[in-house]
Structure formats: C-alpha cells, structure tokens
Amino acid sequence: MELKRKDLLGIEELSREEIEIILETAESMKEISERAIRKVPYLRGKTVVNLFFEASTRTLASFALAEKRLSADSFNLSSSSSSVLKGETLLDTARNLEAMKIDFVVMRHSMSGAPHFIAERLEASVINAGDGTHEHPTQALLDLLSLKERLGGIEGKKVLIVGDILHSRVARSNIWAFEKMGAEVSLCGPPTLMPYKIENMDVEVTYDLNEAIPDMDVIYVLRIQKERQKGGLLPSLREYIELFGITPERLEIAKKDVVIMHPGPINRGIELDPRVADGDHSIILNQVTNGVAVRMAILYLLSGGKSGEIAEE
Ligand code: CP
C-alpha cells in the first residue's frame, strides 16, 4: 500500500486508510531503530531541508534522525541563521532552496497555512512540522501509534484533551486523528482558552475536569503556551493548576489504567505534576520514541515507498 500524495500538510485531509498505512509503516520503521546499525538506504540520493522558523527540540531532532536513518542528505535552516533576517521572503527562500535541487522541505512556521502556501508553489514534497495554531500532523500520528501500542487499539476509546485548546495545533490535529480512528474526543479547559464554536468539530466540551476524568481512557495534557498568550486569558497560573492541573490526587478519581499523554515541552508543575509526568500512567517518552519511526514512515511513503516492502534485518 502506498500514500499517493506529494505533501503531508494536515490530518484533516487524510483518510482513515491513509492513517493506517502510515501507522503500519511506522511499526516496521521502529524495528530499524532497534538494530545495531540503525541505517537503511531507502532515501539514498534524496535531499531534505528542515526549515524551522520556530523553536523545536523533539520535532526537529526526530526528523533529523529519521533522515539520517533513511540515508538522506539533509540540513537545517532557521530564521535566525538564514537570509530571512535580511528581509528575504518565505517564498524566495523556498524557491532558492529548490533551485539547488531538493526533494523535501520539512517546515515549521508561526503562521497558520505557511506550509500549504509553499507546497502549492514547489515541486518538492512539503511536510508540515507545525503551522501556527493550525495543525501538527506528525505529532498526531505519533500519538496514535503510541496509544495503539499501549491500549491495543483506538476504536471506542474515550480521550480527554485538557488545557489551552485555543492556541493548540496539537489539539486540532489530534481531534481529527482520534475521531478518524474511532475514538470519542472531549475537551476541557478554561472558557477563555476554548475556541468559539469548537463543538462543530464533533467534540464534547466540559469545563469541569473532576466531572470528566472518571470516564476517560486517555488524558491528553496540553502545554500552557505562555508565548502565545495575549494578556488576560488566564486569571493566574495558581488558579489554572487548581482547576485544570493533572496531579496524583486527580488520578485517584481516574480509571486505574488511564493513560497520560503530553506532546512536550512540559511546564512541570503547571499543566502536569512531575509525579504524573514520570509515573506509570505516562507514555510521554514512548511518544518521543515513536516520533522518529512516524517521521521515517512519512518520508519513506512520500518518496514512493510502499508499506509492506520494508525488509526485516
Ligand atoms: N511536540 C513538539 O512539537 O515538540 P517540539 O516543539 O520540541 O518540536
């Protein structure tokens, strides 16, 4: 099975079948990272540019590792180290890179829609590594893989996404991803951090965390995005912790095998108590591990690779 697309820009446009192809391929890719020699030739001769105009640890590092493990040639460009600082436009930057013969642009940008704008204008494949408050599709895919591994499946599971929904591209991608895979999604957070008419995405919305928790199989905790907060959306962090922080006391009212997820980076002690982040319910580091496999799978499939054709060692 193959992915018949040039670009991977969002979860919204993916079918369930396409998501399943990516997850199946990622499962095969995971085995490569367990080998003594963690390298295969599937992207030999291909060139990838990681164009990151916003900070990143996990996404940039895991794309860079995925590219190396697939034997691609790759390099990173950031806004602070490119001629964007001298006023060059995003489109001119991308066209100049394409003039050097590249195959992939992996792009993170603070403006929603920036990867879509570039994808329409380049022949190279564009992968959205997070655009503004819109989507973070590779995060949602690694989250699906991690949850599938932990629970054995996603169909029928109840997922509660907690926190700053308004500014969260992870929330938007995950609402689509979990719903397409048959989960029931609910949202919880302060009313000031809940998007207008979010119910139209076919989700339940609640403002009472203690009421919502007991029913849930998964609590997906979002980062409080202090850098995107325009003043006044939160009365105080102390009140936020009291009403929406995920603490060991709150886990006492949860199902005994509830799964805790977070995309990172964590504000320890704000949205997530360190004892929960590092406790038995947490699969946060599994999510990080799976980030490499999912990104290997996407690069492989967009370059024309087929799931089921990955050779075992
Ligand atoms: N989850 C995530 O996107 O993390 P980074 O910002 O570190 O890439």
JSON list of N, CA and C and ligand atoms in Angstrom, two decimals, residues 52 55-60 108 129 136 139 169-170 223 263-265 295, ligand 1:
[
{"chain": "A", "resi": 52, "resn": "PHE", "atom": "N", "xyz": [13.04, 25.36, 9.86]},
{"chain": "A", "resi": 52, "resn": "PHE", "atom": "CA", "xyz": [12.36, 25.56, 11.15]},
{"chain": "A", "resi": 52, "resn": "PHE", "atom": "C", "xyz": [12.43, 27.03, 11.54]},
{"chain": "A", "resi": 55, "resn": "ALA", "atom": "N", "xyz": [11.02, 27.56, 17.34]},
{"chain": "A", "resi": 55, "resn": "ALA", "atom": "CA", "xyz": [11.84, 26.65, 18.16]},
{"chain": "A", "resi": 55, "resn": "ALA", "atom": "C", "xyz": [11.28, 25.23, 18.17]},
{"chain": "A", "resi": 56, "resn": "SER", "atom": "N", "xyz": [12.16, 24.27, 18.31]},
{"chain": "A", "resi": 56, "resn": "SER", "atom": "CA", "xyz": [11.74, 22.86, 18.40]},
{"chain": "A", "resi": 56, "resn": "SER", "atom": "C", "xyz": [12.88, 22.03, 18.97]},
{"chain": "A", "resi": 57, "resn": "THR", "atom": "N", "xyz": [12.54, 21.07, 19.81]},
{"chain": "A", "resi": 57, "resn": "THR", "atom": "CA", "xyz": [13.51, 20.05, 20.22]},
{"chain": "A", "resi": 57, "resn": "THR", "atom": "C", "xyz": [13.11, 18.73, 19.60]},
{"chain": "A", "resi": 58, "resn": "ARG", "atom": "N", "xyz": [11.94, 18.20, 19.99]},
{"chain": "A", "resi": 58, "resn": "ARG", "atom": "CA", "xyz": [11.51, 16.87, 19.58]},
{"chain": "A", "resi": 58, "resn": "ARG", "atom": "C", "xyz": [11.30, 16.73, 18.07]},
{"chain": "A", "resi": 59, "resn": "THR", "atom": "N", "xyz": [10.57, 17.66, 17.47]},
{"chain": "A", "resi": 59, "resn": "THR", "atom": "CA", "xyz": [10.21, 17.50, 16.06]},
{"chain": "A", "resi": 59, "resn": "THR", "atom": "C", "xyz": [11.46, 17.62, 15.17]},
{"chain": "A", "resi": 60, "resn": "LEU", "atom": "N", "xyz": [12.27, 18.63, 15.44]},
{"chain": "A", "resi": 60, "resn": "LEU", "atom": "CA", "xyz": [13.48, 18.82, 14.62]},
{"chain": "A", "resi": 60, "resn": "LEU", "atom": "C", "xyz": [14.44, 17.65, 14.81]},
{"chain": "A", "resi": 108, "resn": "ARG", "atom": "N", "xyz": [8.43, 24.16, 9.80]},
{"chain": "A", "resi": 108, "resn": "ARG", "atom": "CA", "xyz": [7.70, 24.68, 10.97]},
{"chain": "A", "resi": 108, "resn": "ARG", "atom": "C", "xyz": [7.66, 26.20, 10.85]},
{"chain": "A", "resi": 129, "resn": "ALA", "atom": "N", "xyz": [5.54, 20.55, 9.85]},
{"chain": "A", "resi": 129, "resn": "ALA", "atom": "CA", "xyz": [6.07, 20.19, 11.18]},
{"chain": "A", "resi": 129, "resn": "ALA", "atom": "C", "xyz": [5.48, 21.10, 12.26]},
{"chain": "A", "resi": 136, "resn": "HIS", "atom": "N", "xyz": [-0.48, 20.09, 13.52]},
{"chain": "A", "resi": 136, "resn": "HIS", "atom": "CA", "xyz": [0.83, 19.46, 13.77]},
{"chain": "A", "resi": 136, "resn": "HIS", "atom": "C", "xyz": [0.62, 17.97, 13.47]},
{"chain": "A", "resi": 139, "resn": "GLN", "atom": "N", "xyz": [2.79, 15.04, 14.87]},
{"chain": "A", "resi": 139, "resn": "GLN", "atom": "CA", "xyz": [2.57, 14.81, 16.31]},
{"chain": "A", "resi": 139, "resn": "GLN", "atom": "C", "xyz": [1.36, 13.91, 16.52]},
{"chain": "A", "resi": 169, "resn": "ARG", "atom": "N", "xyz": [-2.17, 23.72, 18.03]},
{"chain": "A", "resi": 169, "resn": "ARG", "atom": "CA", "xyz": [-2.23, 22.98, 16.75]},
{"chain": "A", "resi": 169, "resn": "ARG", "atom": "C", "xyz": [-2.27, 21.47, 17.03]},
{"chain": "A", "resi": 170, "resn": "VAL", "atom": "N", "xyz": [-1.68, 21.06, 18.16]},
{"chain": "A", "resi": 170, "resn": "VAL", "atom": "CA", "xyz": [-1.71, 19.64, 18.52]},
{"chain": "A", "resi": 170, "resn": "VAL", "atom": "C", "xyz": [-3.16, 19.20, 18.78]},
{"chain": "A", "resi": 223, "resn": "ARG", "atom": "N", "xyz": [0.28, 21.80, 26.71]},
{"chain": "A", "resi": 223, "resn": "ARG", "atom": "CA", "xyz": [1.15, 22.81, 27.33]},
{"chain": "A", "resi": 223, "resn": "ARG", "atom": "C", "xyz": [0.41, 24.16, 27.39]},
{"chain": "A", "resi": 263, "resn": "PRO", "atom": "N", "xyz": [2.39, 16.35, 24.50]},
{"chain": "A", "resi": 263, "resn": "PRO", "atom": "CA", "xyz": [3.25, 16.44, 23.31]},
{"chain": "A", "resi": 263, "resn": "PRO", "atom": "C", "xyz": [4.64, 16.98, 23.62]},
{"chain": "A", "resi": 264, "resn": "GLY", "atom": "N", "xyz": [4.82, 17.61, 24.80]},
{"chain": "A", "resi": 264, "resn": "GLY", "atom": "CA", "xyz": [6.09, 18.26, 25.12]},
{"chain": "A", "resi": 264, "resn": "GLY", "atom": "C", "xyz": [6.18, 19.57, 24.36]},
{"chain": "A", "resi": 265, "resn": "PRO", "atom": "N", "xyz": [6.97, 20.54, 24.84]},
{"chain": "A", "resi": 265, "resn": "PRO", "atom": "CA", "xyz": [7.65, 20.52, 26.12]},
{"chain": "A", "resi": 265, "resn": "PRO", "atom": "C", "xyz": [6.66, 20.73, 27.29]},
{"chain": "A", "resi": 295, "resn": "ARG", "atom": "N", "xyz": [8.10, 9.67, 11.55]},
{"chain": "A", "resi": 295, "resn": "ARG", "atom": "CA", "xyz": [8.69, 10.60, 10.57]},
{"chain": "A", "resi": 295, "resn": "ARG", "atom": "C", "xyz": [9.47, 9.83, 9.51]},
{"chain": "B", "resi": 1, "resn": "CP", "atom": "N1", "xyz": [5.82, 18.29, 20.43]},
{"chain": "B", "resi": 1, "resn": "CP", "atom": "C1", "xyz": [6.60, 19.19, 19.80]},
{"chain": "B", "resi": 1, "resn": "CP", "atom": "O1", "xyz": [6.28, 19.68, 18.69]},
{"chain": "B", "resi": 1, "resn": "CP", "atom": "O2", "xyz": [7.76, 19.47, 20.44]},
{"chain": "B", "resi": 1, "resn": "CP", "atom": "P1", "xyz": [8.88, 20.48, 19.88]},
{"chain": "B", "resi": 1, "resn": "CP", "atom": "O3", "xyz": [8.27, 21.85, 19.86]},
{"chain": "B", "resi": 1, "resn": "CP", "atom": "O4", "xyz": [10.05, 20.34, 20.82]},
{"chain": "B", "resi": 1, "resn": "CP", "atom": "O5", "xyz": [9.22, 20.02, 18.49]}
]
